[in-house]
mmCIF file of N, CA and C in Angstrom:
data_model
loop_
_atom_site.group_PDB
_atom_site.id
_atom_site.type_symbol
_atom_site.label_atom_id
_atom_site.label_comp_id
_atom_site.label_asym_id
_atom_site.label_seq_id
_atom_site.Cartn_x
_atom_site.Cartn_y
_atom_site.Cartn_z
ATOM 1 N N UNK A 1 0.848 -1.157 0.000
ATOM 2 C CA UNK A 1 0.000 0.000 0.000
ATOM 3 C C UNK A 1 0.898 1.226 0.000
ATOM 4 N N UNK A 2 0.525 2.192 -0.823
ATOM 5 C CA UNK A 2 1.213 3.476 -0.853
ATOM 6 C C UNK A 2 0.202 4.551 -0.484
ATOM 7 N N UNK A 3 0.637 5.493 0.305
ATOM 8 C CA UNK A 3 -0.234 6.597 0.717
ATOM 9 C C UNK A 3 0.350 7.888 0.165
ATOM 10 N N UNK A 4 -0.473 8.620 -0.571
ATOM 11 C CA UNK A 4 -0.075 9.919 -1.111
ATOM 12 C C UNK A 4 -0.923 10.983 -0.420
ATOM 13 N N UNK A 5 -0.279 12.036 0.024
ATOM 14 C CA UNK A 5 -0.994 13.090 0.732
ATOM 15 C C UNK A 5 -1.359 14.262 -0.173
ATOM 16 N N UNK A 6 -0.892 14.219 -1.396
ATOM 17 C CA UNK A 6 -1.175 15.292 -2.346
ATOM 18 C C UNK A 6 -1.185 14.704 -3.746
ATOM 19 N N UNK A 7 -2.021 15.246 -4.605
ATOM 20 C CA UNK A 7 -2.064 14.790 -5.990
ATOM 21 C C UNK A 7 -0.709 14.992 -6.663
ATOM 22 N N UNK A 8 0.009 16.017 -6.251
ATOM 23 C CA UNK A 8 1.334 16.281 -6.813
ATOM 24 C C UNK A 8 2.319 15.161 -6.482
ATOM 25 N N UNK A 9 2.058 14.395 -5.427
ATOM 26 C CA UNK A 9 2.942 13.296 -5.019
ATOM 27 C C UNK A 9 2.713 12.012 -5.820
ATOM 28 N N UNK A 10 1.605 11.940 -6.545
ATOM 29 C CA UNK A 10 1.248 10.712 -7.267
ATOM 30 C C UNK A 10 2.066 10.643 -8.559
ATOM 31 N N UNK A 11 2.833 9.573 -8.740
ATOM 32 C CA UNK A 11 3.644 9.467 -9.953
ATOM 33 C C UNK A 11 2.790 9.243 -11.200
ATOM 34 N N UNK A 12 3.315 9.644 -12.335
ATOM 35 C CA UNK A 12 2.605 9.464 -13.602
ATOM 36 C C UNK A 12 2.345 7.997 -13.905
ATOM 37 N N UNK A 13 3.106 7.112 -13.315
ATOM 38 C CA UNK A 13 2.980 5.687 -13.609
ATOM 39 C C UNK A 13 1.667 5.090 -13.107
ATOM 40 N N UNK A 14 0.859 5.830 -12.361
ATOM 41 C CA UNK A 14 -0.416 5.284 -11.894
ATOM 42 C C UNK A 14 -1.521 5.444 -12.933
ATOM 43 N N UNK A 15 -1.217 6.053 -14.066
ATOM 44 C CA UNK A 15 -2.213 6.195 -15.127
ATOM 45 C C UNK A 15 -2.682 4.815 -15.568
ATOM 46 N N UNK A 16 -3.943 4.712 -15.935
ATOM 47 C CA UNK A 16 -4.485 3.453 -16.397
ATOM 48 C C UNK A 16 -4.940 2.543 -15.269
ATOM 49 N N UNK A 17 -5.281 3.110 -14.145
ATOM 50 C CA UNK A 17 -5.756 2.323 -13.002
ATOM 51 C C UNK A 17 -7.268 2.437 -12.880
ATOM 52 N N UNK A 18 -7.855 1.425 -12.276
ATOM 53 C CA UNK A 18 -9.263 1.477 -11.901
ATOM 54 C C UNK A 18 -9.278 1.953 -10.450
ATOM 55 N N UNK A 19 -10.007 3.036 -10.187
ATOM 56 C CA UNK A 19 -9.958 3.664 -8.868
ATOM 57 C C UNK A 19 -11.337 3.664 -8.217
ATOM 58 N N UNK A 20 -11.386 3.199 -6.978
ATOM 59 C CA UNK A 20 -12.594 3.294 -6.154
ATOM 60 C C UNK A 20 -12.397 4.504 -5.255
ATOM 61 N N UNK A 21 -13.319 5.456 -5.331
ATOM 62 C CA UNK A 21 -13.220 6.683 -4.539
ATOM 63 C C UNK A 21 -14.358 6.702 -3.536
ATOM 64 N N UNK A 22 -14.023 6.935 -2.276
ATOM 65 C CA UNK A 22 -15.076 6.985 -1.275
ATOM 66 C C UNK A 22 -14.545 7.311 0.097
ATOM 67 N N UNK A 23 -15.449 7.457 1.022
ATOM 68 C CA UNK A 23 -15.098 7.661 2.425
ATOM 69 C C UNK A 23 -15.126 6.278 3.068
ATOM 70 N N UNK A 24 -14.012 5.578 2.971
ATOM 71 C CA UNK A 24 -13.936 4.212 3.484
ATOM 72 C C UNK A 24 -13.638 4.262 4.981
ATOM 73 N N UNK A 25 -14.664 4.649 5.743
ATOM 74 C CA UNK A 25 -14.508 4.841 7.184
ATOM 75 C C UNK A 25 -14.773 3.556 7.959
ATOM 76 N N UNK A 26 -14.896 2.482 7.273
ATOM 77 C CA UNK A 26 -15.112 1.160 7.842
ATOM 78 C C UNK A 26 -15.413 0.250 6.668
ATOM 79 N N UNK A 27 -14.752 -0.860 6.574
ATOM 80 C CA UNK A 27 -14.928 -1.685 5.381
ATOM 81 C C UNK A 27 -16.057 -2.687 5.621
ATOM 82 N N UNK A 28 -17.289 -2.161 5.561
ATOM 83 C CA UNK A 28 -18.471 -3.006 5.701
ATOM 84 C C UNK A 28 -18.802 -3.641 4.349
ATOM 85 N N UNK A 29 -19.879 -4.378 4.275
ATOM 86 C CA UNK A 29 -20.209 -5.113 3.038
ATOM 87 C C UNK A 29 -20.313 -4.215 1.809
ATOM 88 N N UNK A 30 -20.892 -3.032 1.970
ATOM 89 C CA UNK A 30 -21.008 -2.122 0.832
ATOM 90 C C UNK A 30 -19.646 -1.692 0.317
ATOM 91 N N UNK A 31 -18.744 -1.340 1.234
ATOM 92 C CA UNK A 31 -17.393 -0.958 0.831
ATOM 93 C C UNK A 31 -16.658 -2.150 0.225
ATOM 94 N N UNK A 32 -16.838 -3.313 0.802
ATOM 95 C CA UNK A 32 -16.188 -4.507 0.256
ATOM 96 C C UNK A 32 -16.623 -4.747 -1.187
ATOM 97 N N UNK A 33 -17.904 -4.542 -1.469
ATOM 98 C CA UNK A 33 -18.415 -4.753 -2.828
ATOM 99 C C UNK A 33 -17.831 -3.734 -3.799
ATOM 100 N N UNK A 34 -17.743 -2.473 -3.389
ATOM 101 C CA UNK A 34 -17.149 -1.441 -4.249
ATOM 102 C C UNK A 34 -15.699 -1.790 -4.557
ATOM 103 N N UNK A 35 -14.963 -2.177 -3.539
ATOM 104 C CA UNK A 35 -13.554 -2.529 -3.743
ATOM 105 C C UNK A 35 -13.415 -3.802 -4.590
ATOM 106 N N UNK A 36 -14.285 -4.779 -4.358
ATOM 107 C CA UNK A 36 -14.254 -6.012 -5.154
ATOM 108 C C UNK A 36 -14.490 -5.705 -6.627
ATOM 109 N N UNK A 37 -15.454 -4.838 -6.902
ATOM 110 C CA UNK A 37 -15.753 -4.489 -8.301
ATOM 111 C C UNK A 37 -14.593 -3.745 -8.949
ATOM 112 N N UNK A 38 -13.941 -2.879 -8.212
ATOM 113 C CA UNK A 38 -12.784 -2.161 -8.762
ATOM 114 C C UNK A 38 -11.654 -3.137 -9.085
ATOM 115 N N UNK A 39 -11.395 -4.066 -8.180
ATOM 116 C CA UNK A 39 -10.346 -5.063 -8.405
ATOM 117 C C UNK A 39 -10.698 -5.940 -9.601
ATOM 118 N N UNK A 40 -11.944 -6.353 -9.697
ATOM 119 C CA UNK A 40 -12.367 -7.192 -10.821
ATOM 120 C C UNK A 40 -12.274 -6.439 -12.147
ATOM 121 N N UNK A 41 -12.721 -5.180 -12.167
ATOM 122 C CA UNK A 41 -12.630 -4.389 -13.405
ATOM 123 C C UNK A 41 -11.174 -4.210 -13.820
ATOM 124 N N UNK A 42 -10.292 -4.018 -12.850
ATOM 125 C CA UNK A 42 -8.871 -3.882 -13.157
ATOM 126 C C UNK A 42 -8.323 -5.189 -13.715
ATOM 127 N N UNK A 43 -8.716 -6.310 -13.115
ATOM 128 C CA UNK A 43 -8.243 -7.614 -13.582
ATOM 129 C C UNK A 43 -8.667 -7.860 -15.022
ATOM 130 N N UNK A 44 -9.936 -7.581 -15.323
ATOM 131 C CA UNK A 44 -10.470 -7.807 -16.668
ATOM 132 C C UNK A 44 -9.763 -6.929 -17.694
ATOM 133 N N UNK A 45 -9.440 -5.700 -17.320
ATOM 134 C CA UNK A 45 -8.828 -4.777 -18.275
ATOM 135 C C UNK A 45 -7.301 -4.825 -18.269
ATOM 136 N N UNK A 46 -6.726 -5.615 -17.366
ATOM 137 C CA UNK A 46 -5.270 -5.706 -17.295
ATOM 138 C C UNK A 46 -4.626 -4.517 -16.609
ATOM 139 N N UNK A 47 -5.416 -3.766 -15.869
ATOM 140 C CA UNK A 47 -4.909 -2.584 -15.164
ATOM 141 C C UNK A 47 -4.674 -2.916 -13.694
ATOM 142 N N UNK A 48 -4.175 -1.949 -12.967
ATOM 143 C CA UNK A 48 -4.043 -2.053 -11.514
ATOM 144 C C UNK A 48 -5.252 -1.385 -10.883
ATOM 145 N N UNK A 49 -5.475 -1.690 -9.612
ATOM 146 C CA UNK A 49 -6.580 -1.038 -8.907
ATOM 147 C C UNK A 49 -6.033 -0.191 -7.773
ATOM 148 N N UNK A 50 -6.838 0.788 -7.358
ATOM 149 C CA UNK A 50 -6.454 1.666 -6.260
ATOM 150 C C UNK A 50 -7.717 2.142 -5.561
ATOM 151 N N UNK A 51 -7.551 2.552 -4.324
ATOM 152 C CA UNK A 51 -8.651 3.146 -3.566
ATOM 153 C C UNK A 51 -8.213 4.532 -3.123
ATOM 154 N N UNK A 52 -9.111 5.487 -3.244
ATOM 155 C CA UNK A 52 -8.843 6.857 -2.814
ATOM 156 C C UNK A 52 -9.855 7.190 -1.734
ATOM 157 N N UNK A 53 -9.361 7.678 -0.616
ATOM 158 C CA UNK A 53 -10.231 8.091 0.468
ATOM 159 C C UNK A 53 -9.786 9.464 0.950
ATOM 160 N N UNK A 54 -10.414 9.969 1.978
ATOM 161 C CA UNK A 54 -10.193 11.349 2.388
ATOM 162 C C UNK A 54 -9.817 11.444 3.857
ATOM 163 N N UNK A 55 -8.858 12.319 4.163
ATOM 164 C CA UNK A 55 -8.515 12.656 5.534
ATOM 165 C C UNK A 55 -8.219 14.139 5.588
ATOM 166 N N UNK A 56 -8.857 14.833 6.465
ATOM 167 C CA UNK A 56 -9.842 14.321 7.410
ATOM 168 C C UNK A 56 -11.146 13.957 6.707
ATOM 169 N N UNK A 57 -12.032 13.324 7.438
ATOM 170 C CA UNK A 57 -13.353 12.947 6.920
ATOM 171 C C UNK A 57 -14.024 14.196 6.351
ATOM 172 N N UNK A 58 -14.648 14.125 5.183
ATOM 173 C CA UNK A 58 -15.280 15.302 4.579
ATOM 174 C C UNK A 58 -16.256 16.027 5.510
ATOM 175 N N UNK A 59 -17.011 15.294 6.327
ATOM 176 C CA UNK A 59 -17.932 15.951 7.255
ATOM 177 C C UNK A 59 -17.195 16.781 8.301
ATOM 178 N N UNK A 60 -15.977 16.395 8.644
ATOM 179 C CA UNK A 60 -15.190 17.165 9.605
ATOM 180 C C UNK A 60 -14.784 18.514 9.023
ATOM 181 N N UNK A 61 -14.714 18.588 7.692
ATOM 182 C CA UNK A 61 -14.338 19.827 7.012
ATOM 183 C C UNK A 61 -15.576 20.636 6.634
ATOM 184 N N UNK A 62 -16.573 19.977 6.052
ATOM 185 C CA UNK A 62 -17.741 20.671 5.526
ATOM 186 C C UNK A 62 -18.767 21.031 6.591
ATOM 187 N N UNK A 63 -18.943 20.173 7.567
ATOM 188 C CA UNK A 63 -19.917 20.405 8.650
ATOM 189 C C UNK A 63 -19.300 19.973 9.975
ATOM 190 N N UNK A 64 -18.295 20.719 10.451
ATOM 191 C CA UNK A 64 -17.543 20.310 11.635
ATOM 192 C C UNK A 64 -18.385 19.885 12.846
ATOM 193 N N UNK A 65 -19.495 20.557 13.152
ATOM 194 C CA UNK A 65 -20.230 20.100 14.334
ATOM 195 C C UNK A 65 -20.811 18.690 14.169
ATOM 196 N N UNK A 66 -20.976 18.241 12.924
ATOM 197 C CA UNK A 66 -21.605 16.950 12.670
ATOM 198 C C UNK A 66 -20.624 15.878 12.226
ATOM 199 N N UNK A 67 -19.379 16.248 11.995
ATOM 200 C CA UNK A 67 -18.375 15.283 11.553
ATOM 201 C C UNK A 67 -18.014 14.317 12.665
ATOM 202 N N UNK A 68 -17.551 13.146 12.294
ATOM 203 C CA UNK A 68 -17.143 12.161 13.303
ATOM 204 C C UNK A 68 -16.023 12.718 14.175
ATOM 205 N N UNK A 69 -16.102 12.497 15.462
ATOM 206 C CA UNK A 69 -15.111 13.036 16.391
ATOM 207 C C UNK A 69 -13.707 12.533 16.070
ATOM 208 N N UNK A 70 -13.573 11.273 15.666
ATOM 209 C CA UNK A 70 -12.257 10.714 15.385
ATOM 210 C C UNK A 70 -11.680 11.212 14.072
ATOM 211 N N UNK A 71 -12.469 11.913 13.275
ATOM 212 C CA UNK A 71 -12.016 12.330 11.949
ATOM 213 C C UNK A 71 -11.388 13.712 11.948
ATOM 214 N N UNK A 72 -11.405 14.385 13.069
ATOM 215 C CA UNK A 72 -10.798 15.712 13.121
ATOM 216 C C UNK A 72 -9.290 15.575 13.273
ATOM 217 N N UNK A 73 -8.542 16.291 12.456
ATOM 218 C CA UNK A 73 -7.090 16.198 12.587
ATOM 219 C C UNK A 73 -6.654 16.743 13.933
ATOM 220 N N UNK A 74 -5.563 16.200 14.443
ATOM 221 C CA UNK A 74 -5.048 16.679 15.726
ATOM 222 C C UNK A 74 -4.643 18.136 15.588
ATOM 223 N N UNK A 75 -4.976 18.894 16.567
ATOM 224 C CA UNK A 75 -4.625 20.327 16.574
ATOM 225 C C UNK A 75 -3.483 20.545 17.539
ATOM 226 N N UNK A 76 -2.502 21.305 17.086
ATOM 227 C CA UNK A 76 -1.358 21.562 17.964
ATOM 228 C C UNK A 76 -1.314 23.002 18.371
#
């Protein structure tokens, strides 16, 4: 697994990937199915697969009073 914190950090070699984008805040059955489909689509097309998620949680940024408590970045 590779973690990129900025789009500028992503190498050009990742072009041609099947990407699952979501707030994977717990890998329940729905998330498992999305990831399974991305992996299968990549396998069929001969590409690699990847998952893109967000930190902090989008609700922590867009609606801070309602965002998950664990999703707020540590404040120093």
